[in-house]
Coordinates of N, CA and C in Angstrom, one line a residue:
M1 N 18.4 -21.8 9.9 CA 17.6 -21.4 8.8 C 17.7 -19.9 8.5
Q2 N 17.8 -19.1 9.5 CA 17.9 -17.7 9.3 C 19.2 -17.3 8.6
E3 N 20.2 -17.9 9.0 CA 21.6 -17.7 8.5 C 21.6 -18.1 7.0
R4 N 21.0 -19.2 6.7 CA 21.0 -19.7 5.3 C 20.1 -18.7 4.4
A5 N 19.0 -18.3 5.0 CA 18.1 -17.4 4.2 C 18.9 -16.1 4.0
Y6 N 19.5 -15.5 5.0 CA 20.2 -14.3 4.9 C 21.3 -14.3 3.9
E7 N 22.0 -15.4 3.8 CA 23.1 -15.6 2.8 C 22.5 -15.4 1.3
K8 N 21.2 -15.7 1.1 CA 20.6 -15.6 -0.2 C 19.9 -14.2 -0.4
R9 N 20.1 -13.3 0.5 CA 19.3 -12.0 0.5 C 19.4 -11.2 -0.8
G10 N 20.4 -11.5 -1.6 CA 20.6 -10.7 -2.8 C 19.8 -11.3 -4.0
E11 N 19.2 -12.4 -3.8 CA 18.4 -13.0 -4.9 C 17.1 -12.3 -5.1
Q12 N 16.6 -12.3 -6.3 CA 15.3 -11.6 -6.6 C 14.1 -12.4 -6.0
Y13 N 14.2 -13.7 -6.0 CA 13.1 -14.5 -5.5 C 13.7 -15.5 -4.5
L14 N 13.0 -15.6 -3.3 CA 13.4 -16.5 -2.3 C 12.2 -17.3 -1.8
L15 N 12.3 -18.6 -1.6 CA 11.3 -19.4 -1.0 C 11.9 -19.9 0.3
I16 N 11.3 -19.5 1.4 CA 11.7 -20.0 2.7 C 10.6 -20.9 3.2
K17 N 10.9 -22.1 3.2 CA 10.0 -23.2 3.7 C 10.6 -23.8 5.0
S18 N 9.8 -23.6 6.1 CA 10.3 -24.0 7.4 C 9.1 -24.2 8.3
P19 N 9.2 -25.1 9.3 CA 8.1 -25.3 10.2 C 7.6 -24.1 10.9
P20 N 6.4 -24.1 11.5 CA 6.0 -23.0 12.3 C 6.9 -22.7 13.5
A21 N 7.0 -21.5 13.8 CA 7.8 -21.0 14.9 C 9.3 -21.3 14.8
S22 N 9.8 -21.3 13.5 CA 11.2 -21.6 13.3 C 12.0 -20.4 12.9
G23 N 11.4 -19.2 13.0 CA 12.1 -18.0 12.7 C 12.0 -17.4 11.4
K24 N 11.0 -17.8 10.6 CA 10.8 -17.2 9.3 C 10.5 -15.7 9.3
S25 N 9.7 -15.3 10.2 CA 9.4 -13.8 10.3 C 10.7 -13.0 10.7
R26 N 11.5 -13.5 11.6 CA 12.7 -12.8 11.9 C 13.7 -12.8 10.8
A27 N 13.8 -13.9 10.1 CA 14.7 -14.0 8.9 C 14.2 -12.9 7.9
L28 N 12.9 -12.8 7.7 CA 12.4 -11.8 6.7 C 12.7 -10.4 7.1
M29 N 12.7 -10.1 8.4 CA 13.0 -8.8 8.9 C 14.4 -8.4 8.4
F30 N 15.4 -9.3 8.7 CA 16.8 -9.1 8.3 C 16.9 -8.9 6.8
I31 N 16.3 -9.8 6.0 CA 16.3 -9.7 4.6 C 15.7 -8.4 4.0
A32 N 14.5 -8.1 4.6 CA 13.8 -6.8 4.1 C 14.7 -5.6 4.4
L33 N 15.2 -5.5 5.6 CA 16.0 -4.4 5.9 C 17.3 -4.3 5.0
D34 N 17.9 -5.4 4.7 CA 19.0 -5.3 3.8 C 18.6 -4.9 2.4
K35 N 17.4 -5.3 1.9 CA 16.9 -4.9 0.6 C 16.6 -3.4 0.6
L36 N 16.1 -2.9 1.7 CA 15.8 -1.5 1.7 C 17.0 -0.7 1.9
R37 N 18.0 -1.1 2.6 CA 19.2 -0.4 3.0 C 20.3 -0.5 1.9
N38 N 20.4 -1.7 1.3 CA 21.6 -1.9 0.5 C 21.3 -2.3 -1.0
Q39 N 20.0 -2.6 -1.2 CA 19.7 -3.2 -2.6 C 18.8 -2.2 -3.4
G40 N 18.5 -1.1 -2.8 CA 17.8 -0.1 -3.6 C 16.3 -0.2 -3.7
L41 N 15.7 -1.1 -2.9 CA 14.2 -1.1 -3.0 C 13.6 0.0 -2.1
Q42 N 12.5 0.5 -2.6 CA 11.9 1.6 -1.9 C 11.2 1.3 -0.6
Q43 N 10.4 0.2 -0.7 CA 9.5 -0.2 0.5 C 9.5 -1.7 0.6
A44 N 9.0 -2.2 1.7 CA 8.7 -3.6 1.9 C 7.3 -3.8 2.3
I45 N 6.6 -4.7 1.6 CA 5.2 -5.0 2.0 C 5.2 -6.5 2.4
I46 N 4.8 -6.7 3.7 CA 4.8 -8.0 4.2 C 3.3 -8.4 4.2
V47 N 3.1 -9.5 3.5 CA 1.7 -10.0 3.2 C 1.5 -11.3 3.9
V48 N 0.6 -11.3 4.9 CA 0.4 -12.5 5.7 C -1.0 -13.1 5.5
P49 N -1.2 -14.4 5.7 CA -2.5 -15.1 5.4 C -3.6 -14.6 6.4
E50 N -3.3 -14.3 7.6 CA -4.3 -13.9 8.5 C -3.8 -12.8 9.5
K51 N -4.7 -12.0 10.1 CA -4.3 -10.9 10.9 C -3.4 -11.3 12.1
A52 N -3.6 -12.5 12.7 CA -2.9 -12.9 13.9 C -1.4 -13.0 13.5
I53 N -1.1 -13.4 12.3 CA 0.3 -13.6 11.9 C 1.0 -12.2 11.8
G54 N 0.3 -11.2 11.5 CA 0.8 -9.9 11.4 C 1.5 -9.4 12.7
A55 N 1.0 -10.0 13.8 CA 1.6 -9.6 15.1 C 3.1 -10.1 15.2
S56 N 3.5 -11.0 14.3 CA 4.9 -11.4 14.3 C 5.8 -10.3 13.9
F57 N 5.3 -9.3 13.3 CA 6.1 -8.3 12.7 C 6.1 -7.0 13.5
H58 N 5.9 -7.1 14.8 CA 6.0 -5.9 15.7 C 7.4 -5.5 15.7
D59 N 7.7 -4.3 16.3 CA 9.0 -3.8 16.4 C 10.0 -4.7 17.1
E60 N 11.2 -4.8 16.5 CA 12.2 -5.7 17.1 C 13.5 -4.9 17.2
P61 N 14.2 -5.0 18.3 CA 15.5 -4.3 18.5 C 16.6 -5.2 17.9
L62 N 16.8 -5.2 16.6 CA 17.8 -6.1 16.0 C 19.2 -5.6 16.2
T63 N 19.4 -4.4 16.5 CA 20.7 -3.9 16.8 C 21.3 -4.6 18.1
K64 N 20.4 -5.0 18.9 CA 20.8 -5.8 20.1 C 21.5 -7.1 19.7
Y65 N 21.3 -7.6 18.5 CA 21.9 -8.8 18.1 C 23.1 -8.5 17.1
G66 N 23.5 -7.2 17.0 CA 24.6 -6.8 16.1 C 24.2 -6.4 14.7
F67 N 22.9 -6.3 14.4 CA 22.5 -5.8 13.1 C 22.6 -4.3 13.1
L68 N 22.6 -3.7 11.9 CA 22.8 -2.3 11.8 C 21.6 -1.4 12.2
V69 N 20.4 -1.9 12.0 CA 19.2 -1.2 12.2 C 18.2 -2.0 12.9
D70 N 17.2 -1.4 13.6 CA 16.1 -2.1 14.2 C 15.0 -2.2 13.2
W71 N 14.1 -3.2 13.4 CA 12.9 -3.4 12.7 C 11.8 -2.5 13.3
H72 N 11.2 -1.7 12.4 CA 10.2 -0.8 12.9 C 9.1 -0.7 11.9
V73 N 7.8 -0.9 12.4 CA 6.6 -0.7 11.5 C 5.8 0.3 12.3
K74 N 5.5 1.4 11.6 CA 4.7 2.4 12.2 C 3.3 1.8 12.5
P75 N 2.7 2.0 13.6 CA 1.4 1.4 13.9 C 0.4 1.6 12.8
K76 N 0.3 2.7 12.2 CA -0.7 2.9 11.1 C -0.4 2.1 9.9
W77 N 0.8 1.5 9.7 CA 1.1 0.7 8.6 C 1.0 -0.8 8.9
N78 N 0.7 -1.2 10.1 CA 0.4 -2.6 10.4 C -1.1 -2.7 10.3
L79 N -1.6 -3.0 9.1 CA -3.0 -3.1 8.8 C -3.7 -4.3 9.5
C80 N -2.9 -5.2 10.0 CA -3.4 -6.4 10.7 C -3.9 -6.0 12.1
N81 N -3.4 -4.9 12.6 CA -3.9 -4.4 13.9 C -5.0 -3.5 13.9
A82 N -5.5 -3.1 12.7 CA -6.6 -2.2 12.5 C -7.9 -2.8 13.1
P83 N -8.6 -2.1 14.0 CA -9.8 -2.7 14.6 C -11.0 -2.8 13.6
G84 N -11.8 -3.8 13.9 CA -13.1 -3.9 13.1 C -12.9 -4.5 11.7
G85 N -14.0 -4.4 10.9 CA -13.9 -4.9 9.6 C -13.3 -3.9 8.6
D86 N -13.6 -4.1 7.3 CA -13.0 -3.2 6.4 C -14.0 -2.8 5.3
N87 N -14.1 -1.6 5.0 CA -15.0 -1.1 3.9 C -14.2 -0.4 2.8
G88 N -13.1 -0.9 2.6 CA -12.2 -0.3 1.6 C -11.1 0.5 2.1
G89 N -11.2 0.8 3.5 CA -10.2 1.7 4.1 C -8.8 1.1 4.1
K90 N -8.6 -0.2 4.1 CA -7.3 -0.8 4.1 C -6.6 -0.6 2.8
V91 N -7.4 -0.8 1.7 CA -6.9 -0.6 0.4 C -6.5 0.9 0.2
K92 N -7.2 1.8 0.7 CA -6.9 3.2 0.7 C -5.6 3.4 1.5
A93 N -5.4 2.7 2.6 CA -4.2 2.8 3.4 C -3.0 2.3 2.6
V94 N -3.2 1.3 1.9 CA -2.1 0.8 1.0 C -1.7 1.9 0.0
A95 N -2.6 2.5 -0.6 CA -2.3 3.6 -1.5 C -1.6 4.7 -0.8
A96 N -2.0 5.1 0.4 CA -1.3 6.1 1.1 C 0.1 5.7 1.5
F97 N 0.3 4.4 1.8 CA 1.6 3.9 2.1 C 2.5 4.0 0.9
L98 N 2.0 3.6 -0.2 CA 2.8 3.6 -1.5 C 3.3 5.0 -1.8
A99 N 2.5 6.0 -1.5 CA 2.8 7.4 -1.8 C 3.7 8.0 -0.7
S100 N 3.9 7.3 0.4 CA 4.7 7.9 1.5 C 6.2 7.5 1.4
A101 N 6.9 8.1 2.3 CA 8.4 7.8 2.4 C 8.6 6.7 3.4
D102 N 7.6 6.2 4.0 CA 7.7 5.1 5.0 C 8.2 3.8 4.4
K103 N 8.7 2.9 5.1 CA 9.4 1.8 4.6 C 8.7 0.5 4.7
V104 N 7.9 0.2 5.7 CA 7.3 -1.1 5.9 C 5.8 -1.1 6.1
L105 N 5.1 -2.0 5.4 CA 3.7 -2.2 5.6 C 3.4 -3.6 5.8
V106 N 2.5 -3.9 6.7 CA 2.0 -5.3 6.9 C 0.6 -5.4 6.7
C107 N 0.1 -6.3 5.8 CA -1.3 -6.5 5.5 C -1.6 -7.9 5.2
T108 N -2.9 -8.2 5.1 CA -3.3 -9.6 4.8 C -3.3 -9.8 3.3
H109 N -3.3 -11.1 3.0 CA -3.4 -11.5 1.5 C -4.6 -10.8 0.9
A110 N -5.8 -10.8 1.6 CA -7.0 -10.2 1.0 C -6.8 -8.7 0.7
T111 N -6.2 -8.0 1.6 CA -6.0 -6.6 1.4 C -5.1 -6.4 0.2
F112 N -4.0 -7.1 0.2 CA -3.0 -7.0 -0.9 C -3.6 -7.3 -2.3
R113 N -4.4 -8.4 -2.3 CA -5.0 -8.8 -3.5 C -6.0 -7.7 -4.0
F114 N -6.8 -7.1 -3.1 CA -7.7 -6.0 -3.5 C -6.9 -4.8 -4.0
A115 N -5.8 -4.5 -3.4 CA -4.9 -3.4 -3.7 C -4.4 -3.6 -5.1
V116 N -3.9 -4.8 -5.4 CA -3.3 -5.1 -6.7 C -4.4 -5.0 -7.8
D117 N -5.6 -5.5 -7.5 CA -6.7 -5.4 -8.4 C -7.1 -3.9 -8.7
Q118 N -7.0 -3.1 -7.7 CA -7.4 -1.7 -7.8 C -6.4 -0.8 -8.5
F119 N -5.1 -1.1 -8.1 CA -4.0 -0.2 -8.6 C -3.2 -0.7 -9.7
G120 N -3.2 -2.0 -10.0 CA -2.4 -2.7 -11.0 C -1.0 -3.1 -10.4
V121 N -0.5 -4.1 -10.9 CA 0.8 -4.7 -10.4 C 2.0 -3.7 -10.5
E122 N 1.9 -2.9 -11.5 CA 3.0 -1.9 -11.8 C 3.2 -1.0 -10.6
M123 N 2.2 -0.7 -9.9 CA 2.2 0.2 -8.7 C 3.2 -0.3 -7.6
F124 N 3.5 -1.6 -7.7 CA 4.3 -2.2 -6.7 C 5.7 -2.5 -7.1
D125 N 6.1 -2.0 -8.3 CA 7.5 -2.1 -8.8 C 8.4 -1.4 -7.8
G126 N 9.6 -1.9 -7.7 CA 10.7 -1.3 -6.8 C 10.4 -1.6 -5.4
R127 N 9.6 -2.5 -5.1 CA 9.2 -2.8 -3.7 C 9.4 -4.3 -3.4
L128 N 9.8 -4.6 -2.2 CA 9.8 -6.0 -1.8 C 8.4 -6.5 -1.4
I129 N 8.0 -7.5 -2.0 CA 6.7 -8.1 -1.7 C 7.0 -9.5 -1.1
A130 N 6.7 -9.6 0.2 CA 7.0 -10.9 0.9 C 5.6 -11.5 1.3
V131 N 5.4 -12.7 0.7 CA 4.1 -13.4 1.0 C 4.4 -14.6 1.7

């Protein structure tokens, strides 16, 4: 599944439908890194349905498997790991990320939806949005 998905990495839209624990998160890491490195996208925003799934996107040493770069998410940009509830701070964090030179953000559907509502969809142009 990962190999087939990576072969399609140049497509604008991808639908990866696969059973749980089949490697979708890892496939997305490879695709996102290629889009950032080779396809001119500024940033990657990984949008997950619940906080627990955000843990799938911790740092991974992909060079160990022959890839050119490792997967790295700065702790402050994995909003799924933020303690406690939210009083708008995560949406502010999305704004700070968009204004930064950092490459990867992980957040929940709810956070992303509120960010789009607040900033408009145009704010996300030139970025990979993986839901």
